[in-house]
GROMACS .gro file of N, CA and C in nm:
model
  384
    1MET      N    1   3.342   4.098   0.643
    1MET     CA    2   3.258   3.889   0.592
    1MET      C    3   3.365   3.887   0.630
    2ILE      N    4   3.430   3.692   0.656
    2ILE     CA    5   3.482   3.618   0.581
    2ILE      C    6   3.379   3.475   0.526
    3ARG      N    7   3.438   3.477   0.436
    3ARG     CA    8   3.354   3.366   0.356
    3ARG      C    9   3.432   3.188   0.420
    4GLN      N   10   3.339   3.167   0.418
    4GLN     CA   11   3.384   2.978   0.498
    4GLN      C   12   3.322   2.901   0.351
    5PRO      N   13   3.417   2.797   0.262
    5PRO     CA   14   3.422   2.728   0.264
    5PRO      C   15   3.213   2.612   0.254
    6LEU      N   16   3.143   2.646   0.201
    6LEU     CA   17   2.993   2.537   0.185
    6LEU      C   18   3.050   2.451   0.185
    7PHE      N   19   3.116   2.373   0.247
    7PHE     CA   20   3.084   2.227   0.332
    7PHE      C   21   3.158   2.302   0.432
    8ARG      N   22   3.247   2.375   0.473
    8ARG     CA   23   3.252   2.378   0.658
    8ARG      C   24   3.123   2.415   0.676
    9LEU      N   25   3.070   2.526   0.619
    9LEU     CA   26   2.873   2.549   0.677
    9LEU      C   27   2.754   2.463   0.654
   10ALA      N   28   2.817   2.326   0.607
   10ALA     CA   29   2.710   2.304   0.621
   10ALA      C   30   2.735   2.166   0.721
   11ALA      N   31   2.886   2.147   0.716
   11ALA     CA   32   2.940   2.040   0.860
   11ALA      C   33   2.861   2.087   1.019
   12SER      N   34   2.884   2.236   0.949
   12SER     CA   35   2.833   2.291   1.119
   12SER      C   36   2.684   2.283   1.161
   13ALA      N   37   2.637   2.319   0.977
   13ALA     CA   38   2.473   2.359   1.096
   13ALA      C   39   2.404   2.181   1.082
   14THR      N   40   2.499   2.039   1.003
   14THR     CA   41   2.478   1.925   1.092
   14THR      C   42   2.533   1.845   1.166
   15ALA      N   43   2.652   1.952   1.249
   15ALA     CA   44   2.706   1.915   1.341
   15ALA      C   45   2.629   1.949   1.511
   16ARG      N   46   2.508   2.007   1.523
   16ARG     CA   47   2.435   2.077   1.591
   16ARG      C   48   2.370   1.978   1.658
   17PRO      N   49   2.417   1.923   1.789
   17PRO     CA   50   2.272   1.849   1.841
   17PRO      C   51   2.156   1.890   1.811
   18ILE      N   52   2.030   1.817   1.832
   18ILE     CA   53   1.866   1.866   1.796
   18ILE      C   54   1.856   1.841   2.008
   19LEU      N   55   1.775   1.964   1.997
   19LEU     CA   56   1.762   1.909   2.202
   19LEU      C   57   1.600   1.884   2.182
   20PRO      N   58   1.568   1.843   2.298
   20PRO     CA   59   1.487   1.769   2.280
   20PRO      C   60   1.367   1.884   2.304
   21THR      N   61   1.450   1.998   2.368
   21THR     CA   62   1.266   2.111   2.334
   21THR      C   63   1.269   2.161   2.215
   22ALA      N   64   1.327   2.157   2.154
   22ALA     CA   65   1.255   2.146   1.997
   22ALA      C   66   1.193   2.049   1.965
   23LEU      N   67   1.148   1.925   1.986
   23LEU     CA   68   1.071   1.829   1.934
   23LEU      C   69   0.921   1.804   2.082
   24ARG      N   70   0.854   1.990   2.073
   24ARG     CA   71   0.783   1.943   2.185
   24ARG      C   72   0.644   1.916   2.087
   25THR      N   73   0.522   1.866   2.203
   25THR     CA   74   0.437   1.871   2.150
   25THR      C   75   0.351   1.985   2.179
   26THR      N   76   0.199   2.009   2.058
   26THR     CA   77   0.156   2.139   2.112
   26THR      C   78   0.008   2.095   2.158
   27PRO      N   79  -0.077   2.157   2.230
   27PRO     CA   80  -0.187   2.059   2.354
   27PRO      C   81  -0.279   2.152   2.218
   28THR      N   82  -0.266   2.182   2.062
   28THR     CA   83  -0.330   2.220   1.981
   28THR      C   84  -0.372   2.036   1.925
   29ALA      N   85  -0.292   1.957   1.937
   29ALA     CA   86  -0.261   1.891   1.919
   29ALA      C   87  -0.380   1.787   1.901
   30SER      N   88  -0.524   1.846   2.030
   30SER     CA   89  -0.587   1.771   2.054
   30SER      C   90  -0.751   1.809   2.007
   31LEU      N   91  -0.675   1.999   1.940
   31LEU     CA   92  -0.754   2.020   1.943
   31LEU      C   93  -0.810   2.047   1.756
   32ARG      N   94  -0.691   1.968   1.653
   32ARG     CA   95  -0.760   1.875   1.522
   32ARG      C   96  -0.840   1.827   1.493
   33PRO      N   97  -0.954   1.876   1.393
   33PRO     CA   98  -1.031   1.813   1.392
   33PRO      C   99  -1.019   1.645   1.336
   34SER      N  100  -1.116   1.511   1.380
   34SER     CA  101  -1.081   1.444   1.380
   34SER      C  102  -1.251   1.352   1.295
   35LEU      N  103  -1.295   1.235   1.245
   35LEU     CA  104  -1.335   1.237   1.218
   35LEU      C  105  -1.430   1.125   1.364
   36LEU      N  106  -1.403   1.093   1.464
   36LEU     CA  107  -1.400   1.046   1.572
   36LEU      C  108  -1.426   1.109   1.672
   37PRO      N  109  -1.507   1.124   1.756
   37PRO     CA  110  -1.516   1.279   1.884
   37PRO      C  111  -1.414   1.228   2.009
   38ASN      N  112  -1.373   1.111   1.988
   38ASN     CA  113  -1.322   1.051   2.114
   38ASN      C  114  -1.201   0.990   2.057
   39THR      N  115  -1.016   1.019   2.040
   39THR     CA  116  -0.896   0.892   1.986
   39THR      C  117  -0.953   0.820   2.074
   40ALA      N  118  -0.929   0.811   2.256
   40ALA     CA  119  -0.931   0.795   2.308
   40ALA      C  120  -0.947   0.644   2.286
   41ALA      N  121  -1.076   0.613   2.145
   41ALA     CA  122  -1.209   0.503   2.223
   41ALA      C  123  -1.113   0.438   2.127
   42ILE      N  124  -1.020   0.457   2.015
   42ILE     CA  125  -0.925   0.324   1.943
   42ILE      C  126  -0.822   0.259   2.039
   43SER      N  127  -0.776   0.332   2.089
   43SER     CA  128  -0.684   0.326   2.238
   43SER      C  129  -0.762   0.224   2.256
   44ARG      N  130  -0.877   0.188   2.315
   44ARG     CA  131  -0.907   0.067   2.367
   44ARG      C  132  -0.950  -0.032   2.316
   45PRO      N  133  -0.939  -0.100   2.319
   45PRO     CA  134  -1.035  -0.193   2.233
   45PRO      C  135  -1.166  -0.244   2.322
   46ALA      N  136  -1.313  -0.244   2.295
   46ALA     CA  137  -1.430  -0.220   2.345
   46ALA      C  138  -1.470  -0.483   2.347
   47ALA      N  139  -1.489  -0.462   2.421
   47ALA     CA  140  -1.443  -0.624   2.535
   47ALA      C  141  -1.635  -0.699   2.427
   48PHE      N  142  -1.500  -0.789   2.356
   48PHE     CA  143  -1.637  -0.861   2.299
   48PHE      C  144  -1.761  -0.938   2.336
   49THR      N  145  -1.876  -0.903   2.295
   49THR     CA  146  -1.998  -0.877   2.364
   49THR      C  147  -2.079  -1.026   2.342
   50PRO      N  148  -2.103  -1.170   2.292
   50PRO     CA  149  -2.196  -1.279   2.221
   50PRO      C  150  -2.315  -1.181   2.172
   51LEU      N  151  -2.353  -1.222   2.095
   51LEU     CA  152  -2.513  -1.157   2.035
   51LEU      C  153  -2.664  -1.210   2.095
   52GLN      N  154  -2.765  -1.161   2.095
   52GLN     CA  155  -2.799  -1.236   2.139
   52GLN      C  156  -2.918  -1.284   2.100
   53THR      N  157  -2.947  -1.418   2.105
   53THR     CA  158  -3.026  -1.477   2.036
   53THR      C  159  -3.206  -1.376   2.044
   54THR      N  160  -3.259  -1.367   1.852
   54THR     CA  161  -3.313  -1.342   1.861
   54THR      C  162  -3.428  -1.402   1.774
   55THR      N  163  -3.565  -1.373   1.782
   55THR     CA  164  -3.618  -1.485   1.742
   55THR      C  165  -3.732  -1.415   1.578
   56ASN      N  166  -3.687  -1.316   1.601
   56ASN     CA  167  -3.744  -1.230   1.426
   56ASN      C  168  -3.617  -1.268   1.345
   57ALA      N  169  -3.597  -1.276   1.186
   57ALA     CA  170  -3.512  -1.310   1.048
   57ALA      C  171  -3.448  -1.255   1.087
   58ALA      N  172  -3.440  -1.099   1.028
   58ALA     CA  173  -3.390  -1.010   1.025
   58ALA      C  174  -3.233  -0.977   1.138
   59GLY      N  175  -3.287  -1.022   1.271
   59GLY     CA  176  -3.160  -1.062   1.394
   59GLY      C  177  -3.131  -1.202   1.403
   60ALA      N  178  -3.159  -1.285   1.342
   60ALA     CA  179  -3.059  -1.441   1.314
   60ALA      C  180  -2.995  -1.425   1.214
   61LEU      N  181  -3.036  -1.366   1.157
   61LEU     CA  182  -2.898  -1.277   0.977
   61LEU      C  183  -2.810  -1.263   1.033
   62ASP      N  184  -2.754  -1.187   1.114
   62ASP     CA  185  -2.710  -1.087   1.231
   62ASP      C  186  -2.605  -1.215   1.215
   63LEU      N  187  -2.487  -1.143   1.182
   63LEU     CA  188  -2.382  -1.310   1.245
   63LEU      C  189  -2.317  -1.236   1.293
   64VAL      N  190  -2.233  -1.044   1.304
   64VAL     CA  191  -2.161  -0.934   1.266
   64VAL      C  192  -2.164  -0.919   1.432
   65PRO      N  193  -2.078  -0.917   1.513
   65PRO     CA  194  -2.155  -0.804   1.625
   65PRO      C  195  -2.138  -0.721   1.620
   66GLN      N  196  -2.156  -0.634   1.715
   66GLN     CA  197  -2.178  -0.453   1.669
   66GLN      C  198  -1.991  -0.362   1.753
   67THR      N  199  -1.948  -0.482   1.770
   67THR     CA  200  -1.825  -0.460   1.834
   67THR      C  201  -1.723  -0.465   1.755
   68SER      N  202  -1.696  -0.524   1.677
   68SER     CA  203  -1.612  -0.603   1.534
   68SER      C  204  -1.632  -0.477   1.477
   69ILE      N  205  -1.434  -0.501   1.430
   69ILE     CA  206  -1.450  -0.356   1.346
   69ILE      C  207  -1.414  -0.316   1.270
   70SER      N  208  -1.529  -0.394   1.204
   70SER     CA  209  -1.584  -0.334   1.056
   70SER      C  210  -1.686  -0.271   1.051
   71CYS      N  211  -1.774  -0.274   1.243
   71CYS     CA  212  -1.874  -0.156   1.262
   71CYS      C  213  -1.811  -0.054   1.360
   72HIS      N  214  -1.688  -0.015   1.353
   72HIS     CA  215  -1.588   0.128   1.389
   72HIS      C  216  -1.632   0.231   1.302
   73PRO      N  217  -1.617   0.304   1.344
   73PRO     CA  218  -1.717   0.406   1.298
   73PRO      C  219  -1.530   0.473   1.129
   74ALA      N  220  -1.440   0.425   1.231
   74ALA     CA  221  -1.364   0.503   1.143
   74ALA      C  222  -1.346   0.399   0.961
   75PHE      N  223  -1.415   0.286   1.005
   75PHE     CA  224  -1.395   0.189   0.961
   75PHE      C  225  -1.499   0.227   0.815
   76LEU      N  226  -1.626   0.279   0.822
   76LEU     CA  227  -1.687   0.302   0.703
   76LEU      C  228  -1.706   0.270   0.572
   77ALA      N  229  -1.621   0.393   0.554
   77ALA     CA  230  -1.546   0.426   0.437
   77ALA      C  231  -1.452   0.356   0.338
   78ALA      N  232  -1.420   0.230   0.427
   78ALA     CA  233  -1.344   0.123   0.395
   78ALA      C  234  -1.392   0.073   0.322
   79GLN      N  235  -1.302  -0.020   0.148
   79GLN     CA  236  -1.426  -0.083   0.066
   79GLN      C  237  -1.410  -0.161   0.185
   80VAL      N  238  -1.559  -0.288   0.135
   80VAL     CA  239  -1.492  -0.453   0.141
   80VAL      C  240  -1.529  -0.472   0.035
   81ARG      N  241  -1.467  -0.610   0.047
   81ARG     CA  242  -1.382  -0.653  -0.059
   81ARG      C  243  -1.373  -0.809  -0.027
   82CYS      N  244  -1.492  -0.897   0.078
   82CYS     CA  245  -1.563  -0.958   0.057
   82CYS      C  246  -1.678  -1.009   0.124
   83GLY      N  247  -1.690  -0.890   0.082
   83GLY     CA  248  -1.915  -0.907   0.137
   83GLY      C  249  -1.981  -0.879  -0.008
   84PRO      N  250  -2.106  -0.881   0.047
   84PRO     CA  251  -2.176  -0.961  -0.099
   84PRO      C  252  -2.185  -0.929  -0.235
   85ARG      N  253  -2.168  -0.965  -0.319
   85ARG     CA  254  -2.129  -0.867  -0.427
   85ARG      C  255  -2.336  -0.889  -0.511
   86ASN      N  256  -2.265  -0.774  -0.608
   86ASN     CA  257  -2.488  -0.752  -0.630
   86ASN      C  258  -2.421  -0.875  -0.799
   87THR      N  259  -2.456  -0.984  -0.769
   87THR     CA  260  -2.454  -1.065  -0.904
   87THR      C  261  -2.550  -1.118  -0.973
   88MET      N  262  -2.655  -1.031  -0.934
   88MET     CA  263  -2.773  -1.057  -1.074
   88MET      C  264  -2.747  -0.886  -1.099
   89ASN      N  265  -2.655  -0.862  -1.143
   89ASN     CA  266  -2.632  -0.683  -1.266
   89ASN      C  267  -2.672  -0.729  -1.368
   90ARG      N  268  -2.654  -0.738  -1.497
   90ARG     CA  269  -2.660  -0.741  -1.637
   90ARG      C  270  -2.495  -0.776  -1.684
   91ASN      N  271  -2.473  -0.693  -1.722
   91ASN     CA  272  -2.275  -0.729  -1.723
   91ASN      C  273  -2.191  -0.672  -1.612
   92SER      N  274  -2.047  -0.753  -1.614
   92SER     CA  275  -1.989  -0.787  -1.543
   92SER      C  276  -1.913  -0.763  -1.586
   93ARG      N  277  -1.748  -0.699  -1.495
   93ARG     CA  278  -1.634  -0.774  -1.631
   93ARG      C  279  -1.519  -0.864  -1.589
   94LEU      N  280  -1.594  -0.944  -1.461
   94LEU     CA  281  -1.539  -1.074  -1.400
   94LEU      C  282  -1.579  -1.153  -1.527
   95LYS      N  283  -1.695  -1.133  -1.550
   95LYS     CA  284  -1.851  -1.237  -1.641
   95LYS      C  285  -1.764  -1.230  -1.778
   96ARG      N  286  -1.682  -1.036  -1.844
   96ARG     CA  287  -1.681  -1.033  -1.940
   96ARG      C  288  -1.512  -1.084  -1.988
   97LYS      N  289  -1.450  -1.127  -1.912
   97LYS     CA  290  -1.336  -1.162  -1.896
   97LYS      C  291  -1.290  -1.322  -1.953
   98ARG      N  292  -1.388  -1.370  -1.873
   98ARG     CA  293  -1.434  -1.526  -1.760
   98ARG      C  294  -1.422  -1.534  -1.966
   99LYS      N  295  -1.560  -1.499  -2.028
   99LYS     CA  296  -1.598  -1.545  -2.210
   99LYS      C  297  -1.498  -1.521  -2.292
  100HIS      N  298  -1.449  -1.361  -2.242
  100HIS     CA  299  -1.471  -1.371  -2.419
  100HIS      C  300  -1.307  -1.331  -2.436
  101GLY      N  301  -1.218  -1.286  -2.252
  101GLY     CA  302  -1.093  -1.244  -2.243
  101GLY      C  303  -0.942  -1.284  -2.294
  102PHE      N  304  -0.876  -1.269  -2.333
  102PHE     CA  305  -0.709  -1.288  -2.349
  102PHE      C  306  -0.757  -1.434  -2.371
  103LEU      N  307  -0.737  -1.470  -2.239
  103LEU     CA  308  -0.689  -1.568  -2.205
  103LEU      C  309  -0.743  -1.721  -2.205
  104SER      N  310  -0.888  -1.693  -2.229
  104SER     CA  311  -0.968  -1.817  -2.275
  104SER      C  312  -0.992  -1.807  -2.360
  105ARG      N  313  -0.931  -1.713  -2.432
  105ARG     CA  314  -0.966  -1.728  -2.597
  105ARG      C  315  -0.792  -1.876  -2.654
  106ILE      N  316  -0.732  -1.818  -2.546
  106ILE     CA  317  -0.585  -1.883  -2.571
  106ILE      C  318  -0.629  -2.018  -2.537
  107ARG      N  319  -0.704  -2.033  -2.459
  107ARG     CA  320  -0.756  -2.179  -2.371
  107ARG      C  321  -0.835  -2.259  -2.516
  108THR      N  322  -0.832  -2.242  -2.640
  108THR     CA  323  -1.004  -2.292  -2.626
  108THR      C  324  -0.880  -2.296  -2.838
  109LYS      N  325  -0.932  -2.467  -2.909
  109LYS     CA  326  -0.922  -2.414  -3.106
  109LYS      C  327  -0.986  -2.269  -3.161
  110ASN      N  328  -1.103  -2.294  -3.093
  110ASN     CA  329  -1.136  -2.228  -3.212
  110ASN      C  330  -1.118  -2.023  -3.140
  111GLY      N  331  -1.050  -2.016  -2.995
  111GLY     CA  332  -1.078  -1.874  -2.958
  111GLY      C  333  -0.876  -1.827  -2.978
  112ARG      N  334  -0.857  -1.969  -3.056
  112ARG     CA  335  -0.699  -1.931  -3.118
  112ARG      C  336  -0.637  -1.890  -3.280
  113LYS      N  337  -0.822  -1.973  -3.297
  113LYS     CA  338  -0.910  -1.916  -3.446
  113LYS      C  339  -0.884  -1.777  -3.437
  114THR      N  340  -0.940  -1.764  -3.362
  114THR     CA  341  -1.066  -1.605  -3.313
  114THR      C  342  -0.935  -1.453  -3.312
  115LEU      N  343  -0.831  -1.536  -3.230
  115LEU     CA  344  -0.728  -1.433  -3.184
  115LEU      C  345  -0.606  -1.396  -3.397
  116LEU      N  346  -0.618  -1.519  -3.410
  116LEU     CA  347  -0.569  -1.507  -3.599
  116LEU      C  348  -0.642  -1.447  -3.621
  117ARG      N  349  -0.780  -1.459  -3.596
  117ARG     CA  350  -0.865  -1.370  -3.796
  117ARG      C  351  -0.798  -1.191  -3.736
  118ARG      N  352  -0.816  -1.147  -3.521
  118ARG     CA  353  -0.794  -1.072  -3.563
  118ARG      C  354  -0.674  -1.004  -3.552
  119LEU      N  355  -0.651  -1.082  -3.612
  119LEU     CA  356  -0.466  -1.046  -3.632
  119LEU      C  357  -0.434  -0.979  -3.719
  120GLU      N  358  -0.473  -1.092  -3.783
  120GLU     CA  359  -0.432  -1.102  -3.962
  120GLU      C  360  -0.544  -1.000  -3.995
  121LYS      N  361  -0.620  -0.935  -3.984
  121LYS     CA  362  -0.727  -0.804  -3.969
  121LYS      C  363  -0.666  -0.696  -3.978
  122GLY      N  364  -0.538  -0.703  -3.807
  122GLY     CA  365  -0.482  -0.508  -3.784
  122GLY      C  366  -0.616  -0.471  -3.677
  123ARG      N  367  -0.620  -0.564  -3.593
  123ARG     CA  368  -0.746  -0.497  -3.454
  123ARG      C  369  -0.646  -0.469  -3.411
  124CYS      N  370  -0.619  -0.372  -3.309
  124CYS     CA  371  -0.509  -0.308  -3.228
  124CYS      C  372  -0.587  -0.427  -3.157
  125ARG      N  373  -0.686  -0.432  -3.075
  125ARG     CA  374  -0.669  -0.544  -2.947
  125ARG      C  375  -0.744  -0.665  -3.005
  126LEU      N  376  -0.704  -0.756  -2.958
  126LEU     CA  377  -0.760  -0.854  -2.992
  126LEU      C  378  -0.903  -0.999  -2.943
  127SER      N  379  -0.849  -0.920  -2.762
  127SER     CA  380  -0.967  -0.922  -2.693
  127SER      C  381  -1.012  -0.817  -2.566
  128ASN      N  382  -1.085  -0.859  -2.555
  128ASN     CA  383  -1.140  -0.799  -2.341
  128ASN      C  384  -1.020  -0.790  -2.274
   0.00000   0.00000   0.00000
């Protein structure tokens, strides 16, 4: 057995061209499980149809057509960041930060006094 230097082996391995037959796809790609029954539905955009006018109040408030992207089954588990929020909840982090946060303490004279008091007392957290 003839020993070749390691860099020659590496060079000969990388010098071989990749044949196009190595990049074949298999017919099992279409058999993989997916959330959608037909993947061709994603590639074809549905035609936009305007909403029909209805007389009941629930139908009149529906402003998003059923063919829009937010109604697509692939986006059902996605976060809706611009949608309605539960504003009548008890406490929220947004309210707590707005009232008792570090930036709101810095902005006012009494807030700065509060931060100094907590700093002198040795608190780990000066504010929320």
